[in-house]
GROMACS .gro file of C-alpha atoms in nm:
model
  373
    1MET     CA    1  12.041   8.599  12.964
    2ASN     CA    2  11.854   8.921  12.900
    3SER     CA    3  12.077   9.111  13.140
    4LEU     CA    4  12.383   8.992  12.950
    5ASP     CA    5  12.294   9.008  12.584
    6ALA     CA    6  11.984   9.235  12.593
    7THR     CA    7  11.771   8.997  12.391
    8GLU     CA    8  11.459   9.206  12.443
    9HIS     CA    9  11.616   9.471  12.223
   10TYR     CA   10  11.576   9.241  11.925
   11GLU     CA   11  11.225   9.121  12.005
   12THR     CA   12  10.944   9.269  11.801
   13SER     CA   13  10.702   9.459  12.017
   14ALA     CA   14  10.331   9.475  11.945
   15ASN     CA   15  10.351   9.854  11.960
   16ASP     CA   16  10.624   9.880  11.697
   17PRO     CA   17  10.517  10.028  11.363
   18ALA     CA   18  10.455   9.777  11.090
   19PRO     CA   19  10.744   9.729  10.846
   20SER     CA   20  10.735   9.845  10.488
   21LEU     CA   21  10.758   9.622  10.181
   22LEU     CA   22  10.901   9.794   9.875
   23THR     CA   23  10.870   9.616   9.540
   24VAL     CA   24  11.086   9.773   9.269
   25VAL     CA   25  10.997   9.700   8.906
   26ILE     CA   26  11.294   9.779   8.681
   27ASP     CA   27  11.227   9.821   8.311
   28THR     CA   28  11.522   9.644   8.144
   29ASN     CA   29  11.412   9.699   7.784
   30PRO     CA   30  11.737   9.687   7.579
   31HIS     CA   31  11.598   9.918   7.308
   32ALA     CA   32  11.514  10.196   7.553
   33TRP     CA   33  11.837  10.169   7.752
   34THR     CA   34  12.040  10.197   7.432
   35LEU     CA   35  11.893  10.543   7.377
   36LEU     CA   36  11.996  10.643   7.731
   37GLU     CA   37  12.350  10.511   7.704
   38ASP     CA   38  12.504  10.859   7.682
   39SER     CA   39  12.313  11.017   7.971
   40LEU     CA   40  12.246  10.723   8.206
   41PRO     CA   41  12.385  10.373   8.135
   42LEU     CA   42  12.202  10.073   8.277
   43SER     CA   43  12.493   9.982   8.505
   44LYS     CA   44  12.492  10.327   8.667
   45ALA     CA   45  12.114  10.319   8.703
   46ILE     CA   46  12.131   9.982   8.880
   47ALA     CA   47  12.397  10.118   9.115
   48ASN     CA   48  12.173  10.413   9.205
   49ILE     CA   49  11.873  10.184   9.259
   50LEU     CA   50  12.080   9.962   9.491
   51VAL     CA   51  12.177  10.263   9.702
   52PHE     CA   52  11.808  10.356   9.722
   53ILE     CA   53  11.717  10.001   9.828
   54ASN     CA   54  11.985  10.007  10.098
   55ALA     CA   55  11.840  10.332  10.229
   56HIS     CA   56  11.496  10.172  10.247
   57LEU     CA   57  11.633   9.874  10.442
   58ALA     CA   58  11.822  10.107  10.676
   59CYS     CA   59  11.505  10.297  10.773
   60ASN     CA   60  11.374   9.995  10.965
   61TYR     CA   61  11.549   9.668  11.041
   62ALA     CA   62  11.224   9.482  10.959
   63ASN     CA   63  11.171   9.646  10.618
   64GLU     CA   64  11.156   9.414  10.319
   65VAL     CA   65  11.235   9.460   9.951
   66ALA     CA   66  11.170   9.277   9.626
   67VAL     CA   67  11.307   9.350   9.278
   68VAL     CA   68  11.139   9.246   8.951
   69ALA     CA   69  11.282   9.287   8.602
   70SER     CA   70  11.042   9.374   8.320
   71HIS     CA   71  11.234   9.251   8.017
   72SER     CA   72  11.151   9.241   7.649
   73GLN     CA   73  11.040   8.877   7.638
   74LYS     CA   74  10.956   8.797   8.002
   75ALA     CA   75  10.924   8.928   8.356
   76THR     CA   76  11.153   8.764   8.610
   77TRP     CA   77  11.268   8.797   8.969
   78LEU     CA   78  11.598   8.961   9.055
   79TYR     CA   79  11.548   8.946   9.433
   80PRO     CA   80  11.452   8.738   9.626
   81CYS     CA   81  11.516   8.422   9.430
   82GLU     CA   82  11.673   8.083   9.465
   83GLN     CA   83  12.049   8.048   9.483
   84HIS     CA   84  12.222   8.055   9.147
   85PRO     CA   85  12.349   7.713   9.033
   86GLY     CA   86  12.701   7.847   8.999
   87SER     CA   87  12.725   7.952   9.365
   88LYS     CA   88  12.626   7.643   9.561
   89SER     CA   89  12.923   7.621   9.798
   90SER     CA   90  13.013   7.889  10.050
   91THR     CA   91  13.320   7.708  10.196
   92ASP     CA   92  13.674   7.646  10.079
   93GLN     CA   93  13.820   7.307   9.998
   94ASP     CA   94  13.945   7.265  10.357
   95GLY     CA   95  13.598   7.332  10.496
   96ASP     CA   96  13.660   7.684  10.625
   97VAL     CA   97  13.429   7.973  10.548
   98ALA     CA   98  13.504   8.112  10.202
   99MET     CA   99  13.634   8.469  10.205
  100ASN     CA  100  13.594   8.507   9.829
  101GLY     CA  101  13.286   8.539   9.612
  102PRO     CA  102  13.152   8.277   9.373
  103ASP     CA  103  13.378   8.409   9.094
  104HIS     CA  104  13.685   8.401   9.327
  105SER     CA  105  13.667   8.778   9.374
  106PRO     CA  106  13.715   8.928   9.723
  107ALA     CA  107  13.382   8.914   9.904
  108GLN     CA  108  13.255   9.227  10.080
  109VAL     CA  109  13.265   9.073  10.428
  110ASN     CA  110  13.252   9.410  10.604
  111LYS     CA  111  12.927   9.518  10.441
  112TYR     CA  112  12.594   9.495  10.621
  113ARG     CA  113  12.464   9.148  10.538
  114PRO     CA  114  12.118   9.248  10.399
  115PHE     CA  115  12.287   9.506  10.175
  116ARG     CA  116  12.536   9.249  10.047
  117ILE     CA  117  12.273   8.983   9.978
  118VAL     CA  118  12.050   9.218   9.778
  119GLU     CA  119  12.342   9.358   9.580
  120GLU     CA  120  12.486   9.017   9.494
  121GLN     CA  121  12.155   8.864   9.387
  122VAL     CA  122  12.038   9.162   9.183
  123THR     CA  123  12.364   9.204   8.992
  124ARG     CA  124  12.408   8.829   8.935
  125ASN     CA  125  12.053   8.767   8.816
  126LEU     CA  126  12.052   9.078   8.597
  127ARG     CA  127  12.377   8.970   8.434
  128HIS     CA  128  12.232   8.624   8.375
  129LEU     CA  129  11.916   8.779   8.225
  130MET     CA  130  12.113   8.993   7.981
  131GLU     CA  131  12.339   8.704   7.878
  132SER     CA  132  12.041   8.473   7.818
  133THR     CA  133  11.865   8.728   7.595
  134ALA     CA  134  11.908   8.628   7.232
  135ALA     CA  135  11.926   8.868   6.941
  136SER     CA  136  11.602   8.726   6.803
  137ASP     CA  137  11.422   8.818   7.127
  138ILE     CA  138  11.538   9.178   7.098
  139GLN     CA  139  11.438   9.203   6.733
  140ALA     CA  140  11.097   9.046   6.793
  141THR     CA  141  10.957   9.331   7.005
  142THR     CA  142  11.041   9.678   7.130
  143SER     CA  143  10.803   9.669   7.428
  144THR     CA  144  10.848   9.543   7.783
  145MET     CA  145  10.647   9.293   7.988
  146MET     CA  146  10.510   9.543   8.237
  147ALA     CA  147  10.186   9.349   8.290
  148GLY     CA  148  10.375   9.037   8.396
  149ALA     CA  149  10.598   9.238   8.629
  150LEU     CA  150  10.294   9.393   8.801
  151THR     CA  151  10.142   9.047   8.841
  152LEU     CA  152  10.459   8.913   9.005
  153ALA     CA  153  10.474   9.215   9.235
  154LEU     CA  154  10.112   9.176   9.344
  155SER     CA  155  10.155   8.803   9.405
  156HIS     CA  156  10.460   8.861   9.625
  157ILE     CA  157  10.288   9.140   9.818
  158ASN     CA  158   9.985   8.921   9.882
  159ARG     CA  159  10.201   8.630   9.999
  160ARG     CA  160  10.413   8.843  10.232
  161THR     CA  161  10.110   9.025  10.371
  162ILE     CA  162   9.938   8.700  10.465
  163ALA     CA  163  10.259   8.559  10.616
  164TRP     CA  164  10.321   8.874  10.820
  165ALA     CA  165   9.962   8.881  10.947
  166GLU     CA  166   9.977   8.516  11.054
  167ALA     CA  167  10.313   8.562  11.227
  168HIS     CA  168  10.199   8.866  11.425
  169GLY     CA  169   9.845   8.752  11.498
  170ALA     CA  170   9.685   9.024  11.291
  171ASP     CA  171   9.368   8.997  11.088
  172THR     CA  172   9.458   8.879  10.738
  173ALA     CA  173   9.184   9.079  10.569
  174ALA     CA  174   9.275   9.393  10.759
  175GLY     CA  175   9.644   9.339  10.703
  176ALA     CA  176   9.592   9.300  10.330
  177THR     CA  177   9.432   9.643  10.302
  178ALA     CA  178   9.616   9.831  10.576
  179THR     CA  179   9.865  10.017  10.364
  180GLY     CA  180   9.818  10.363  10.504
  181VAL     CA  181   9.559  10.484  10.251
  182ALA     CA  182   9.205  10.434  10.369
  183PRO     CA  183   8.904  10.456  10.140
  184SER     CA  184   8.698  10.769  10.156
  185GLY     CA  185   8.444  10.775  10.435
  186SER     CA  186   8.614  10.506  10.647
  187ARG     CA  187   8.878  10.496  10.916
  188SER     CA  188   9.220  10.360  10.831
  189ALA     CA  189   9.353  10.044  10.987
  190ALA     CA  190   9.617  10.244  11.172
  191GLU     CA  191   9.347  10.447  11.347
  192ASN     CA  192   9.171  10.127  11.445
  193GLY     CA  193   9.491   9.993  11.601
  194ASN     CA  194   9.534   9.712  11.348
  195GLU     CA  195   9.798   9.819  11.102
  196GLY     CA  196   9.931   9.562  10.860
  197LEU     CA  197  10.232   9.539  10.634
  198GLN     CA  198  10.292   9.862  10.443
  199SER     CA  199  10.328   9.769  10.076
  200ARG     CA  200  10.405   9.986   9.774
  201ILE     CA  201  10.536   9.944   9.421
  202LEU     CA  202  10.798  10.157   9.249
  203ILE     CA  203  10.827  10.135   8.869
  204VAL     CA  204  11.145  10.263   8.703
  205SER     CA  205  11.028  10.291   8.343
  206VAL     CA  206  11.214  10.375   8.024
  207SER     CA  207  10.979  10.231   7.759
  208SER     CA  208  10.699  10.405   7.575
  209SER     CA  209  10.340  10.319   7.663
  210THR     CA  210  10.240  10.306   7.299
  211ASP     CA  211  10.464  10.001   7.257
  212SER     CA  212  10.280   9.828   7.544
  213ALA     CA  213   9.930   9.903   7.417
  214HIS     CA  214   9.871   9.531   7.356
  215GLN     CA  215   9.902   9.483   7.736
  216TYR     CA  216   9.639   9.745   7.814
  217ILE     CA  217   9.382   9.507   7.965
  218PRO     CA  218   9.620   9.317   8.202
  219ILE     CA  219   9.792   9.640   8.304
  220MET     CA  220   9.460   9.802   8.393
  221ASN     CA  221   9.358   9.489   8.584
  222GLY     CA  222   9.677   9.518   8.789
  223ILE     CA  223   9.607   9.887   8.851
  224PHE     CA  224   9.254   9.814   8.970
  225ALA     CA  225   9.386   9.540   9.201
  226CYS     CA  226   9.634   9.784   9.357
  227GLN     CA  227   9.359  10.042   9.391
  228ARG     CA  228   9.136   9.793   9.571
  229LEU     CA  229   9.416   9.683   9.806
  230HIS     CA  230   9.528  10.046   9.861
  231ILE     CA  231   9.878   9.978   9.730
  232PRO     CA  232  10.027  10.297   9.583
  233ILE     CA  233  10.217  10.270   9.255
  234ASP     CA  234  10.505  10.516   9.228
  235VAL     CA  235  10.644  10.581   8.882
  236CYS     CA  236  10.988  10.719   8.800
  237LYS     CA  237  10.985  10.786   8.426
  238LEU     CA  238  11.328  10.824   8.267
  239SER     CA  239  11.225  10.842   7.900
  240GLY     CA  240  10.930  10.792   7.668
  241ASP     CA  241  10.565  10.869   7.727
  242ALA     CA  242  10.368  10.702   8.005
  243VAL     CA  243   9.997  10.703   7.935
  244PHE     CA  244   9.904  10.397   8.140
  245LEU     CA  245  10.158  10.459   8.416
  246GLN     CA  246  10.019  10.808   8.474
  247GLN     CA  247   9.677  10.653   8.522
  248ALA     CA  248   9.826  10.392   8.759
  249SER     CA  249   9.986  10.657   8.979
  250ASP     CA  250   9.674  10.874   8.978
  251ALA     CA  251   9.432  10.589   9.056
  252THR     CA  252   9.640  10.447   9.343
  253ARG     CA  253   9.745  10.784   9.493
  254GLY     CA  254  10.109  10.725   9.413
  255ILE     CA  255  10.387  10.961   9.305
  256TYR     CA  256  10.461  11.017   8.938
  257MET     CA  257  10.775  11.197   8.827
  258SER     CA  258  10.914  11.233   8.476
  259LEU     CA  259  11.282  11.317   8.500
  260THR     CA  260  11.410  11.585   8.268
  261GLU     CA  261  11.768  11.495   8.359
  262PRO     CA  262  11.821  11.119   8.409
  263ARG     CA  263  12.167  11.178   8.561
  264GLY     CA  264  11.999  11.285   8.884
  265LEU     CA  265  11.820  10.953   8.932
  266LEU     CA  266  11.958  10.888   9.282
  267GLN     CA  267  11.857  11.233   9.408
  268TYR     CA  268  11.499  11.186   9.285
  269LEU     CA  269  11.479  10.839   9.436
  270MET     CA  270  11.602  10.949   9.777
  271MET     CA  271  11.399  11.269   9.804
  272ALA     CA  272  11.068  11.172   9.641
  273PHE     CA  273  11.025  10.794   9.659
  274LEU     CA  274  11.195  10.692   9.986
  275PRO     CA  275  10.919  10.792  10.236
  276ASP     CA  276  10.663  10.520  10.298
  277GLN     CA  277  10.287  10.564  10.339
  278ARG     CA  278  10.317  10.641  10.710
  279SER     CA  279  10.558  10.926  10.645
  280ARG     CA  280  10.366  11.059  10.346
  281ARG     CA  281  10.072  11.154  10.568
  282HIS     CA  282  10.283  11.440  10.705
  283MET     CA  283  10.441  11.550  10.376
  284VAL     CA  284  10.341  11.754  10.075
  285LEU     CA  285  10.380  11.507   9.790
  286PRO     CA  286  10.449  11.601   9.429
  287THR     CA  287  10.129  11.569   9.229
  288ARG     CA  288  10.054  11.570   8.860
  289VAL     CA  289   9.752  11.758   8.729
  290ASP     CA  290   9.769  11.695   8.355
  291VAL     CA  291   9.713  11.318   8.366
  292ASP     CA  292   9.672  11.148   8.028
  293PHE     CA  293   9.353  10.941   8.051
  294ARG     CA  294   9.364  10.799   7.700
  295ALA     CA  295   9.285  10.431   7.651
  296ALA     CA  296   9.390  10.161   7.406
  297CYS     CA  297   9.133  10.016   7.169
  298PHE     CA  298   9.042   9.648   7.190
  299CYS     CA  299   9.062   9.590   6.814
  300HIS     CA  300   9.402   9.726   6.703
  301ARG     CA  301   9.560   9.813   7.042
  302ARG     CA  302   9.596  10.177   6.948
  303VAL     CA  303   9.599  10.461   7.201
  304VAL     CA  304   9.299  10.670   7.100
  305ASP     CA  305   9.154  11.003   7.205
  306VAL     CA  306   8.800  10.936   7.076
  307GLY     CA  307   8.657  10.592   7.016
  308PHE     CA  308   8.346  10.379   7.012
  309VAL     CA  309   8.233  10.209   7.333
  310CYS     CA  310   8.017   9.899   7.351
  311SER     CA  311   7.707   9.971   7.559
  312ILE     CA  312   7.711   9.617   7.706
  313CYS     CA  313   8.072   9.530   7.800
  314LEU     CA  314   8.226   9.881   7.765
  315SER     CA  315   8.489   9.764   7.516
  316ILE     CA  316   8.664  10.043   7.331
  317PHE     CA  317   8.715  10.044   6.952
  318CYS     CA  318   8.902  10.292   6.739
  319GLU     CA  319   8.658  10.239   6.450
  320PRO     CA  320   8.313  10.081   6.416
  321PRO     CA  321   8.343   9.700   6.428
  322ALA     CA  322   8.252   9.496   6.123
  323ASN     CA  323   7.878   9.432   6.087
  324GLY     CA  324   7.824   9.620   6.411
  325ASP     CA  325   7.914   9.316   6.625
  326CYS     CA  326   8.119   9.375   6.940
  327LEU     CA  327   8.447   9.184   6.924
  328THR     CA  328   8.437   9.111   7.298
  329CYS     CA  329   8.082   9.010   7.386
  330GLY     CA  330   7.938   8.960   7.036
  331THR     CA  331   7.643   9.193   7.092
  332HIS     CA  332   7.500   9.343   6.776
  333LEU     CA  333   7.517   9.719   6.805
  334GLU     CA  334   7.311   9.965   6.606
  335MET     CA  335   7.570  10.168   6.420
  336GLY     CA  336   7.497  10.495   6.244
  337ASP     CA  337   7.651  10.617   5.919
  338TYR     CA  338   7.974  10.743   6.074
  339GLY     CA  339   8.218  10.916   5.847
  340ALA     CA  340   7.945  11.074   5.631
  341LYS     CA  341   7.744  11.381   5.716
  342PRO     CA  342   7.686  11.428   6.085
  343ALA     CA  343   7.350  11.330   6.219
  344VAL     CA  344   7.097  11.610   6.202
  345VAL     CA  345   6.814  11.622   6.449
  346ALA     CA  346   6.495  11.741   6.282
  347ARG     CA  347   6.348  12.039   6.453
  348LYS     CA  348   5.985  12.026   6.546
  349LYS     CA  349   5.760  12.254   6.344
  350LYS     CA  350   5.564  12.502   6.540
  351LYS     CA  351   5.189  12.478   6.498
  352LYS     CA  352   5.025  12.796   6.370
  353LYS     CA  353   4.749  12.938   6.578
  354ALA     CA  354   4.407  12.938   6.415
  355ARG     CA  355   4.291  13.277   6.294
  356PRO     CA  356   3.934  13.392   6.377
  357ASN     CA  357   3.830  13.448   6.012
  358GLY     CA  358   3.981  13.217   5.758
  359ALA     CA  359   4.336  13.174   5.657
  360SER     CA  360   4.387  13.532   5.552
  361GLY     CA  361   4.435  13.633   5.905
  362THR     CA  362   4.260  13.970   5.864
  363ALA     CA  363   3.984  14.041   6.107
  364THR     CA  364   3.646  14.163   5.972
  365PRO     CA  365   3.537  14.486   6.130
  366MET     CA  366   3.212  14.460   6.320
  367SER     CA  367   2.956  14.741   6.313
  368THR     CA  368   2.838  14.856   6.649
  369PRO     CA  369   2.458  14.904   6.662
  370THR     CA  370   2.346  15.260   6.719
  371PRO     CA  371   2.107  15.298   7.013
  372GLY     CA  372   1.759  15.422   6.927
  373PRO     CA  373   1.598  15.747   7.038
   0.00000   0.00000   0.00000
């Protein structure tokens, strides 16, 4: 049959480059998107992101994609996910294949099937997420669940990496860390001939980091996990400040771009964020020098420039804790009188050298004896 249908063309060869898994985290904070309604509506942004996802899938037939929504009250999957309850049947009443969509609209039967599946699931689940968001949920908070979205992305990457390694007979441990960025002083998995699934995360953010200061600890834990697994975090910032996301991109060797003109979202996505780790080795990537390394305190969740650090657990506080007890580990810390006069270090007094004749310091002249005749 190979001479007739060329089945070997569709078989995966051991020498083929490993596919790339792109996980897109979309910040769907209603407060932030309302401020961008004039320059970039959410519907237009989703359309641009879908074109970018289609370009990623077109680069390699084995490439994979996942989409996570970071909403105001929860983080949820947009793709892949289970079939929506309202679209169970794909046939007509007479049993033939349905040529219309679930809402009786003409289905895009001529579109490439992976493109159509991603587009239908993302738009349907996003519409369901917006319709299920109550007014009380929007009024309760102005932040977004970025920590939960990072956790979902890491879980999916870990699951797909293990599944790909088992299916292709690769080492699971090597496949989990073979993402194209090797630690300093060691050879990459690609050089060793054992390259695993290429995984990366792209965050399209519109919220301010100061609103997500209460998620500082879980966000940093997710950043450290990506750093350990060599998973780059790319950040496309449309509005607001991004203290923690700058640190995420810098720690994981990702790309950070803050768009001055959100209308050009598709151009930035295609030119800066489309290349995977394998292609980035041969490219000059945009880098950011002025990274904001501020942290959030553990007591009031404020982003601080200068704070107090526990010498035991390294917890950060914006002001001295009550009674000098660390709020995290409970260690009693010796606290000085901060807020008063600054501490003065007493200078050591120099010891005076002893004079030969008393304290006056004046030497007594000595008479020289005159030699006799």
